[in-house]
Amino acid sequence: MPLPQLLDHLKKTAALSQVAGLIAWDQEAMMPKEGAGQRAEQTGALASVIHGLTADPRVPEWIAGIDRTSLTAFDLRNIEEAQRSYDRATKIPTRLAEESAKAASEGQRIWAQARAEKDFSMFAPALKRNVALKREAASCLAAPGEDLYDCLLDEFEPGAKSAELLPLLESLRPGLVALREKIAGKEAPRPLTGRFPADAQLTLARKVATRIGYDFDAGRIDTVVHPFCSGNGGDVRITTRTDEADPLNCLYSTIHEVGHALYAQGAPDPYLPAADYCSMGVHESQSRFWENQIGRSRPFMDWLYPAMQEAFGSLSLDGPDGLYAAVNTVHSGFIRTEADEVHYNLHILLRFELERELIAGTLEAEDLEEAWNSRFARDFGETVPDPSLGVLQDVHWSIGLFGYFPTYSLGNIYAACLDKAMRRDLPGRDAMVQAAETGPILDWMREKIHKRGRLLPAPQLIAEATGEAPSAQPLLDYLEAKFGALYGL
């Protein structure tokens, strides 16, 4: 029977892809420094095997022999995804897949060292290699006249085109800039100050993760340079980072990654592609929803403030209201992951612009730092003091993730759409958040998003979940209402 053979093959391929994810997690969280060279070879070898399985010539033969008359929607989607993956893989030479995986592993190691030493010139050659490999891969995938960047974007946001995505994301800019300018003259809230031991931060992070639904029997938490989430099903690992002067960094990095993890833990099947996440934009909607609409909301402060007192003792803030103001302070900072909700998407627009130019060849890797600094000054009015606060702050380009950044802003847009619909469906939502009893909220997401897997394209999935076509307006409305009230606008 062709269908069982195809599904078994897809499961085997997915299992090896999960192994690749585990060794990538290990490289960041556990691996000794001297293992970097071996890990690059291991990563490349595994990528070669996965590529060979994805491009196995039996795949189209199995697909051609399947009788589709009585198949479920998930089976039909598995067939479509198998064909899509096969088509992409057969256009990419095995040599290129292996070399790209090795370059990503090596690039991540070099990036971490360059970031620590605040020296972009150390990283520029590795970046140049990654860009060249991505251009080559995109050229293999592109139809005549197709934008090379769109071929890379398609890996993370299937079916999306930058020509359509750019107007949607740019539609955020006028409202965000206007809101930022209205807030600029207002007095900044009192900040949270003091010393916050790392072990106490991690204890609080675990407590918060558990309260909002993360299953530690199916995961773990570790510290890394750049937080991320890895895995699915029964093994979903999250990472965070600590700064003893700033516990909010650890707290909100954790909540963000828990949002990803809840989606991964809620997948209806850990191996088959139809049950996987819909797109990275939808994935980011989950992390941004839990981080912002829940974690930075005023109701959540009623639970979080005493939890922080228990973890750290007395705080320098005046109760939940003071904490709410502190965690939503608007300021023009350098770091994307620490950016407030008003500035965050401006960070993404900058990266989206630069990576499109890198892939198009109108910007070369060695010129990226200068381009970054000049455009950051244009958009934020600030001079970048060193590359660790600028071009070296994100891990993505070091591991070849070109086309990923716009999914963060898509995630913010989708999160606001979902939150608007959830408030309609769950009138007691704020009371749940106030008590950190968020089970019904997670259940709503499980039903509307997680259980749907990849059955629908992302815009259609959001439209069915919310009853409206996705747009930027709910996000702009949410930001205007929230920060208008906070800053008395």
Coordinates of C-alpha atoms in Angstrom, one line a residue:
M1 CA 0.0 0.0 0.0
P2 CA 1.7 3.3 -1.1
L3 CA 0.2 5.5 1.6
P4 CA 1.5 3.5 4.6
Q5 CA 4.9 3.3 2.9
L6 CA 4.9 7.1 2.4
L7 CA 3.8 7.9 5.9
D8 CA 6.5 5.5 7.4
H9 CA 9.1 7.3 5.2
L10 CA 7.9 10.7 6.4
K11 CA 8.1 9.6 10.0
K12 CA 11.7 8.3 9.6
T13 CA 12.7 11.6 7.9
A14 CA 11.1 13.6 10.7
A15 CA 12.7 11.5 13.4
L16 CA 16.2 12.3 11.9
S17 CA 15.3 16.0 11.6
Q18 CA 14.5 15.9 15.3
V19 CA 17.9 14.4 15.9
A20 CA 19.4 17.3 14.0
G21 CA 17.4 19.7 16.2
L22 CA 18.7 18.0 19.3
I23 CA 22.4 18.3 18.3
A24 CA 21.7 22.0 17.4
W25 CA 20.2 22.4 20.9
D26 CA 23.2 20.6 22.5
Q27 CA 25.6 22.9 20.6
E28 CA 24.1 25.9 22.2
A29 CA 23.3 24.6 25.7
M30 CA 25.6 21.7 26.6
M31 CA 28.4 21.0 24.1
P32 CA 32.0 21.6 25.2
K33 CA 33.8 24.3 23.2
E34 CA 36.3 21.9 21.6
G35 CA 33.5 19.9 20.1
A36 CA 32.6 22.6 17.6
G37 CA 34.6 21.1 14.6
Q38 CA 33.1 17.6 15.1
R39 CA 29.6 19.0 15.5
A40 CA 29.9 20.8 12.2
E41 CA 30.9 17.5 10.5
Q42 CA 28.1 15.7 12.3
T43 CA 25.5 18.3 11.3
G44 CA 26.6 18.2 7.7
A45 CA 26.5 14.4 7.5
L46 CA 23.1 14.3 9.1
A47 CA 21.8 17.0 6.7
S48 CA 23.0 14.9 3.8
V49 CA 21.1 11.9 5.0
I50 CA 17.9 13.9 5.6
H51 CA 18.2 15.5 2.2
G52 CA 18.6 12.1 0.6
L53 CA 15.5 10.8 2.3
T54 CA 13.4 13.9 1.3
A55 CA 14.5 13.5 -2.3
D56 CA 14.1 9.7 -2.4
P57 CA 12.8 8.8 -5.9
R58 CA 10.3 6.4 -4.3
V59 CA 8.4 9.4 -2.9
P60 CA 6.7 10.5 -6.2
E61 CA 6.1 6.8 -7.1
W62 CA 4.2 6.3 -3.8
I63 CA 2.3 9.5 -4.3
A64 CA 1.3 8.5 -7.8
G65 CA 0.0 5.2 -6.6
I66 CA -2.3 6.5 -3.8
D67 CA -6.0 6.2 -4.2
R68 CA -7.3 9.5 -2.7
T69 CA -11.1 8.8 -2.8
S70 CA -11.6 8.2 0.9
L71 CA -8.6 9.9 2.5
T72 CA -8.8 12.2 5.5
A73 CA -7.9 15.8 5.3
F74 CA -4.7 15.1 7.2
D75 CA -3.7 12.3 4.8
L76 CA -4.3 14.5 1.8
R77 CA -2.2 17.3 3.4
N78 CA 0.6 14.8 4.2
I79 CA 0.7 13.9 0.5
E80 CA 0.9 17.5 -0.5
E81 CA 3.6 18.3 2.0
A82 CA 5.6 15.3 0.9
Q83 CA 5.4 16.4 -2.7
R84 CA 6.4 20.0 -1.8
S85 CA 9.4 18.8 0.2
Y86 CA 10.4 16.4 -2.5
D87 CA 10.2 19.2 -5.2
R88 CA 12.4 21.5 -3.1
A89 CA 14.9 18.8 -2.1
T90 CA 15.4 17.5 -5.7
K91 CA 16.3 21.0 -6.8
I92 CA 19.0 21.3 -4.1
P93 CA 22.2 19.2 -4.7
T94 CA 23.1 17.0 -1.8
R95 CA 26.5 18.7 -1.8
L96 CA 24.9 22.1 -1.2
A97 CA 22.6 20.8 1.5
E98 CA 25.6 19.3 3.4
E99 CA 27.8 22.4 2.9
S100 CA 25.0 24.7 4.1
A101 CA 24.4 22.7 7.2
K102 CA 28.2 22.7 8.0
A103 CA 28.4 26.5 7.3
A104 CA 25.5 27.1 9.7
S105 CA 27.1 25.1 12.5
E106 CA 30.4 26.8 12.0
G107 CA 28.8 30.2 11.5
Q108 CA 27.0 30.0 14.8
R109 CA 30.2 29.2 16.7
I110 CA 32.1 32.1 15.0
W111 CA 29.1 34.5 15.6
A112 CA 29.1 33.7 19.3
Q113 CA 32.8 34.5 19.6
A114 CA 32.5 37.6 17.5
R115 CA 29.6 38.8 19.5
A116 CA 31.5 38.2 22.8
E117 CA 34.5 40.2 21.4
K118 CA 32.3 42.8 19.7
D119 CA 34.1 42.4 16.4
F120 CA 32.0 42.1 13.2
S121 CA 35.1 41.5 11.1
M122 CA 35.6 38.1 12.8
F123 CA 32.1 37.1 11.6
A124 CA 32.0 38.7 8.1
P125 CA 33.7 35.8 6.3
A126 CA 31.3 33.3 7.8
L127 CA 28.3 35.5 6.9
K128 CA 29.6 36.0 3.4
R129 CA 29.8 32.2 3.0
N130 CA 26.2 31.7 4.4
V131 CA 24.9 34.4 2.0
A132 CA 26.6 32.8 -1.0
L133 CA 25.2 29.4 -0.1
K134 CA 21.7 30.8 0.4
R135 CA 21.8 32.7 -2.9
E136 CA 22.9 29.4 -4.6
A137 CA 20.1 27.5 -3.0
A138 CA 17.5 30.1 -3.9
S139 CA 18.8 30.1 -7.5
C140 CA 18.2 26.3 -7.6
L141 CA 14.6 26.8 -6.3
A142 CA 13.6 29.8 -8.3
A143 CA 11.4 29.8 -11.3
P144 CA 12.4 32.1 -14.2
G145 CA 12.0 35.7 -13.0
E146 CA 11.2 34.7 -9.4
D147 CA 12.5 36.8 -6.6
L148 CA 15.3 34.7 -4.9
Y149 CA 14.3 36.0 -1.5
D150 CA 10.8 34.6 -1.9
C151 CA 12.3 31.1 -2.4
L152 CA 13.9 31.4 1.1
L153 CA 10.8 33.1 2.6
D154 CA 8.7 30.1 1.4
E155 CA 10.6 27.8 3.7
F156 CA 9.2 29.6 6.8
E157 CA 6.0 31.2 5.4
P158 CA 4.7 28.8 2.7
G159 CA 3.2 30.7 -0.2
A160 CA 4.1 34.2 1.0
K161 CA 5.6 36.7 -1.4
S162 CA 7.7 39.7 -0.3
A163 CA 5.8 41.9 -2.7
E164 CA 2.6 41.2 -0.8
L165 CA 4.2 41.0 2.6
L166 CA 6.1 44.3 2.4
P167 CA 2.9 46.5 2.2
L168 CA 1.4 44.7 5.1
L169 CA 4.4 45.1 7.3
E170 CA 5.0 48.7 6.1
S171 CA 1.4 49.5 7.0
L172 CA 2.5 49.3 10.6
R173 CA 5.2 52.0 10.3
P174 CA 3.1 55.2 10.2
G175 CA 1.0 54.2 13.3
L176 CA 4.0 53.0 15.2
V177 CA 6.1 56.1 14.5
A178 CA 3.2 58.4 15.4
L179 CA 2.6 56.5 18.7
R180 CA 6.3 56.6 19.5
E181 CA 6.4 60.3 18.9
K182 CA 3.4 60.9 21.2
I183 CA 5.0 58.9 24.0
A184 CA 8.5 60.5 23.5
G185 CA 7.7 63.6 25.6
K186 CA 6.1 61.7 28.5
E187 CA 7.9 60.8 31.8
A188 CA 9.3 57.3 31.8
P189 CA 8.0 54.9 34.5
R190 CA 10.2 54.0 37.4
P191 CA 12.4 51.1 36.5
L192 CA 12.9 47.9 38.4
T193 CA 16.3 48.1 40.1
G194 CA 18.3 45.9 42.3
R195 CA 20.3 42.6 42.2
F196 CA 18.4 39.5 41.2
P197 CA 20.3 36.2 41.6
A198 CA 20.3 34.0 38.5
D199 CA 19.1 30.9 40.4
A200 CA 16.1 32.9 41.7
Q201 CA 15.3 34.1 38.2
L202 CA 15.3 30.5 36.9
T203 CA 13.1 29.4 39.7
L204 CA 10.6 32.1 38.8
A205 CA 10.9 31.3 35.1
R206 CA 10.0 27.6 35.8
K207 CA 7.1 28.7 38.0
V208 CA 5.7 31.0 35.3
A209 CA 6.2 28.4 32.6
T210 CA 4.3 25.8 34.6
R211 CA 1.4 28.2 35.4
I212 CA 0.8 29.0 31.7
G213 CA 0.8 25.4 30.7
Y214 CA 4.3 24.2 29.8
D215 CA 4.8 20.5 30.6
F216 CA 8.2 19.9 32.2
D217 CA 7.6 16.1 31.8
A218 CA 7.9 16.8 28.1
G219 CA 10.7 19.4 28.2
R220 CA 13.4 21.3 30.1
I221 CA 14.8 24.8 30.5
D222 CA 18.5 25.8 30.0
T223 CA 20.4 29.0 29.6
V224 CA 22.1 30.1 26.4
V225 CA 23.3 33.3 24.6
H226 CA 20.3 33.6 22.4
P227 CA 17.0 32.0 23.7
F228 CA 15.2 29.6 21.5
C229 CA 12.8 26.6 21.6
S230 CA 13.6 23.2 20.1
G231 CA 11.7 20.0 19.5
N232 CA 8.0 18.8 19.4
G233 CA 5.6 16.4 21.0
G234 CA 7.1 14.8 24.1
D235 CA 10.5 16.5 23.9
V236 CA 10.2 20.3 23.6
R237 CA 13.1 22.2 25.1
I238 CA 13.2 25.9 26.0
T239 CA 16.1 28.1 26.7
T240 CA 16.5 31.5 28.4
R241 CA 19.2 33.8 29.6
T242 CA 19.9 35.7 32.9
D243 CA 21.2 39.1 33.8
E244 CA 21.4 39.7 37.6
A245 CA 20.5 43.4 37.0
D246 CA 17.5 42.6 34.9
P247 CA 15.2 39.7 35.7
L248 CA 12.6 40.9 33.2
N249 CA 14.9 39.7 30.3
C250 CA 14.9 36.2 31.7
L251 CA 11.2 36.3 32.5
Y252 CA 9.9 37.5 29.1
S253 CA 12.4 35.4 27.1
T254 CA 11.1 32.4 29.0
I255 CA 7.4 33.3 28.4
H256 CA 8.2 33.9 24.7
E257 CA 9.8 30.5 24.3
V258 CA 7.0 28.8 26.3
G259 CA 4.6 30.2 23.7
H260 CA 6.5 28.3 21.0
A261 CA 6.7 25.3 23.2
L262 CA 3.0 25.1 23.9
Y263 CA 2.3 25.0 20.2
A264 CA 4.9 22.3 19.7
Q265 CA 3.6 20.2 22.7
G266 CA 0.1 20.6 21.4
A267 CA 0.8 19.2 17.9
P268 CA -1.5 16.3 17.1
D269 CA 1.4 14.1 15.8
P270 CA 5.1 14.6 16.4
Y271 CA 6.2 13.2 13.1
L272 CA 3.8 13.8 10.2
P273 CA 4.1 17.1 8.3
A274 CA 0.3 17.8 8.2
A275 CA 0.3 18.0 12.0
D276 CA 3.3 20.3 12.2
Y277 CA 3.1 24.0 12.7
C278 CA 1.3 26.0 10.0
S279 CA 4.0 28.6 9.4
M280 CA 6.6 30.5 11.4
G281 CA 4.3 33.5 11.4
V282 CA 1.7 31.4 13.2
H283 CA 4.4 30.0 15.4
E284 CA 5.5 33.5 16.4
S285 CA 1.9 34.5 17.0
Q286 CA 1.9 32.0 19.8
S287 CA 5.1 33.2 21.4
R288 CA 4.2 36.9 21.0
F289 CA 0.6 36.3 22.3
W290 CA 1.8 34.7 25.5
E291 CA 4.7 37.2 26.0
N292 CA 2.7 40.4 25.3
Q293 CA -1.1 40.0 25.4
I294 CA -0.8 37.7 28.5
G295 CA 2.6 38.3 30.1
R296 CA 2.7 42.1 29.8
S297 CA -1.0 42.6 30.5
R298 CA -2.3 44.5 33.6
P299 CA -4.3 41.5 34.9
F300 CA -1.2 39.3 34.9
M301 CA 0.6 41.7 37.2
D302 CA -1.7 40.9 40.0
W303 CA -0.3 37.4 40.0
L304 CA 3.3 38.2 38.9
Y305 CA 4.1 40.9 41.4
P306 CA 3.7 38.7 44.5
A307 CA 5.5 35.9 42.7
M308 CA 8.4 38.2 42.1
Q309 CA 8.4 39.3 45.7
E310 CA 8.5 35.7 46.7
A311 CA 11.5 35.1 44.4
F312 CA 13.5 38.3 45.1
G313 CA 12.1 39.9 48.3
S314 CA 11.0 43.5 48.3
L315 CA 10.9 45.3 44.9
S316 CA 11.7 48.9 43.9
L317 CA 8.2 49.3 42.3
D318 CA 4.9 50.4 43.7
G319 CA 2.7 47.3 43.5
P320 CA 1.3 45.7 40.4
D321 CA 0.6 49.0 38.7
G322 CA 4.3 50.0 39.0
L323 CA 5.3 46.6 37.6
Y324 CA 2.9 47.0 34.7
A325 CA 4.4 50.3 33.8
A326 CA 8.0 49.0 34.2
V327 CA 7.4 46.0 31.9
N328 CA 5.8 48.2 29.3
T329 CA 8.3 51.1 29.3
V330 CA 8.7 52.6 25.8
H331 CA 12.2 53.5 24.9
S332 CA 14.4 53.4 21.7
G333 CA 16.7 50.6 22.7
F334 CA 19.2 48.7 20.5
I335 CA 18.2 45.1 21.2
R336 CA 15.3 43.5 19.3
T337 CA 14.5 40.9 21.9
E338 CA 14.3 43.5 24.7
A339 CA 12.3 46.0 22.6
D340 CA 8.9 47.3 23.8
E341 CA 5.8 46.5 21.7
V342 CA 5.9 50.0 20.1
H343 CA 9.4 49.6 18.7
Y344 CA 9.6 45.9 18.1
N345 CA 8.3 45.8 14.6
L346 CA 10.5 48.7 13.6
H347 CA 13.4 46.4 14.4
I348 CA 11.9 43.7 12.2
L349 CA 11.4 46.1 9.2
L350 CA 15.1 47.0 9.4
R351 CA 16.2 43.4 9.3
F352 CA 13.7 42.6 6.5
E353 CA 15.1 45.4 4.4
L354 CA 18.8 44.3 5.0
E355 CA 18.4 40.6 4.4
R356 CA 16.4 41.2 1.1
E357 CA 19.4 43.3 -0.1
L358 CA 21.9 40.6 1.0
I359 CA 20.1 37.9 -1.0
A360 CA 19.6 40.2 -4.0
G361 CA 23.3 41.1 -4.1
T362 CA 22.7 44.8 -3.7
L363 CA 24.4 44.7 -0.3
E364 CA 27.5 42.6 0.4
A365 CA 28.2 40.9 3.7
E366 CA 31.4 42.9 4.5
D367 CA 29.3 46.1 4.2
L368 CA 26.5 45.0 6.5
E369 CA 27.7 46.6 9.7
E370 CA 27.9 50.0 8.1
A371 CA 24.5 49.6 6.5
W372 CA 23.0 48.4 9.8
N373 CA 24.4 51.4 11.7
S374 CA 23.3 54.0 9.3
R375 CA 19.8 52.7 8.9
F376 CA 19.4 52.2 12.6
A377 CA 20.3 55.8 13.1
R378 CA 17.7 56.7 10.4
D379 CA 14.9 54.6 12.0
F380 CA 15.7 55.0 15.7
G381 CA 17.8 58.2 16.0
E382 CA 20.5 56.4 17.9
T383 CA 24.2 55.6 17.2
V384 CA 25.0 51.9 17.7
P385 CA 27.9 51.8 20.2
D386 CA 29.3 48.4 19.2
P387 CA 28.2 45.4 17.0
S388 CA 27.0 43.3 19.9
L389 CA 24.2 45.8 20.3
G390 CA 23.8 46.1 16.5
V391 CA 24.5 43.7 13.7
L392 CA 25.8 40.9 15.9
Q393 CA 22.9 40.7 18.3
D394 CA 20.8 38.1 16.5
V395 CA 21.8 34.5 15.8
H396 CA 19.6 34.1 12.7
W397 CA 22.0 35.0 9.8
S398 CA 24.8 33.0 11.4
I399 CA 22.8 29.8 10.9
G400 CA 21.4 30.7 7.5
L401 CA 17.9 31.7 8.5
F402 CA 17.2 34.2 5.7
G403 CA 13.5 34.9 5.3
Y404 CA 12.7 34.3 9.0
F405 CA 12.7 37.8 10.4
P406 CA 9.4 39.0 8.8
T407 CA 7.6 36.1 10.5
Y408 CA 8.0 37.9 13.8
S409 CA 5.9 40.9 12.7
L410 CA 3.4 38.5 11.1
G411 CA 3.3 36.8 14.4
N412 CA 2.5 40.1 16.1
I413 CA -0.3 40.8 13.6
Y414 CA -1.8 37.3 14.0
A415 CA -1.5 37.4 17.8
A416 CA -3.6 40.6 18.0
C417 CA -6.2 39.1 15.6
L418 CA -6.4 36.0 17.8
D419 CA -6.6 38.0 21.0
K420 CA -9.4 40.1 19.6
A421 CA -11.4 36.9 18.8
M422 CA -10.5 35.3 22.1
R423 CA -11.9 38.2 24.1
R424 CA -15.2 37.7 22.2
D425 CA -15.2 34.0 22.9
L426 CA -13.9 34.0 26.5
P427 CA -15.5 37.0 28.3
G428 CA -13.8 35.9 31.6
R429 CA -10.3 36.0 30.0
D430 CA -8.9 38.8 32.1
A431 CA -10.0 37.1 35.4
M432 CA -8.2 33.9 34.2
V433 CA -5.0 35.9 33.5
Q434 CA -5.3 37.8 36.8
A435 CA -5.2 34.4 38.7
A436 CA -2.7 32.8 36.3
E437 CA -5.3 30.1 35.7
T438 CA -4.9 30.2 31.9
G439 CA -6.1 26.6 31.0
P440 CA -9.1 27.8 29.1
I441 CA -7.0 30.2 27.1
L442 CA -4.6 27.4 26.1
D443 CA -7.6 25.2 25.3
W444 CA -8.9 27.9 23.0
M445 CA -5.5 28.0 21.2
R446 CA -5.3 24.2 21.1
E447 CA -8.7 24.0 19.3
K448 CA -8.3 27.0 17.0
I449 CA -4.6 26.7 16.1
H450 CA -2.6 23.8 17.5
K451 CA -4.9 20.9 16.5
R452 CA -5.3 22.3 13.0
G453 CA -1.7 21.6 12.1
R454 CA -0.8 22.5 8.5
L455 CA -4.3 21.8 7.1
L456 CA -4.7 25.4 5.9
P457 CA -2.5 28.2 4.7
A458 CA -1.6 30.7 7.5
P459 CA -3.9 33.6 6.4
Q460 CA -6.9 31.2 6.0
L461 CA -6.1 29.5 9.4
I462 CA -6.2 32.9 11.2
A463 CA -9.3 33.9 9.3
E464 CA -11.2 30.7 10.3
A465 CA -10.0 31.1 13.9
T466 CA -11.0 34.7 14.2
G467 CA -13.8 35.2 11.7
E468 CA -11.9 37.9 9.9
A469 CA -9.2 38.1 7.3
P470 CA -5.9 39.0 9.1
S471 CA -4.8 42.6 9.0
A472 CA -2.6 45.0 10.9
Q473 CA -5.5 47.0 12.3
P474 CA -6.2 44.9 15.4
L475 CA -2.5 45.2 16.4
L476 CA -2.5 49.0 15.9
D477 CA -5.8 49.3 17.8
Y478 CA -4.4 47.1 20.7
L479 CA -1.2 49.2 20.9
E480 CA -3.0 52.5 20.8
A481 CA -5.4 51.5 23.5
K482 CA -2.7 49.9 25.8
F483 CA -0.1 52.6 25.5
G484 CA -2.6 55.4 25.3
A485 CA -3.8 54.5 28.7
L486 CA -0.4 53.9 30.2
Y487 CA 1.0 57.2 29.0
G488 CA -2.2 59.3 29.3
L489 CA -2.3 60.1 25.6

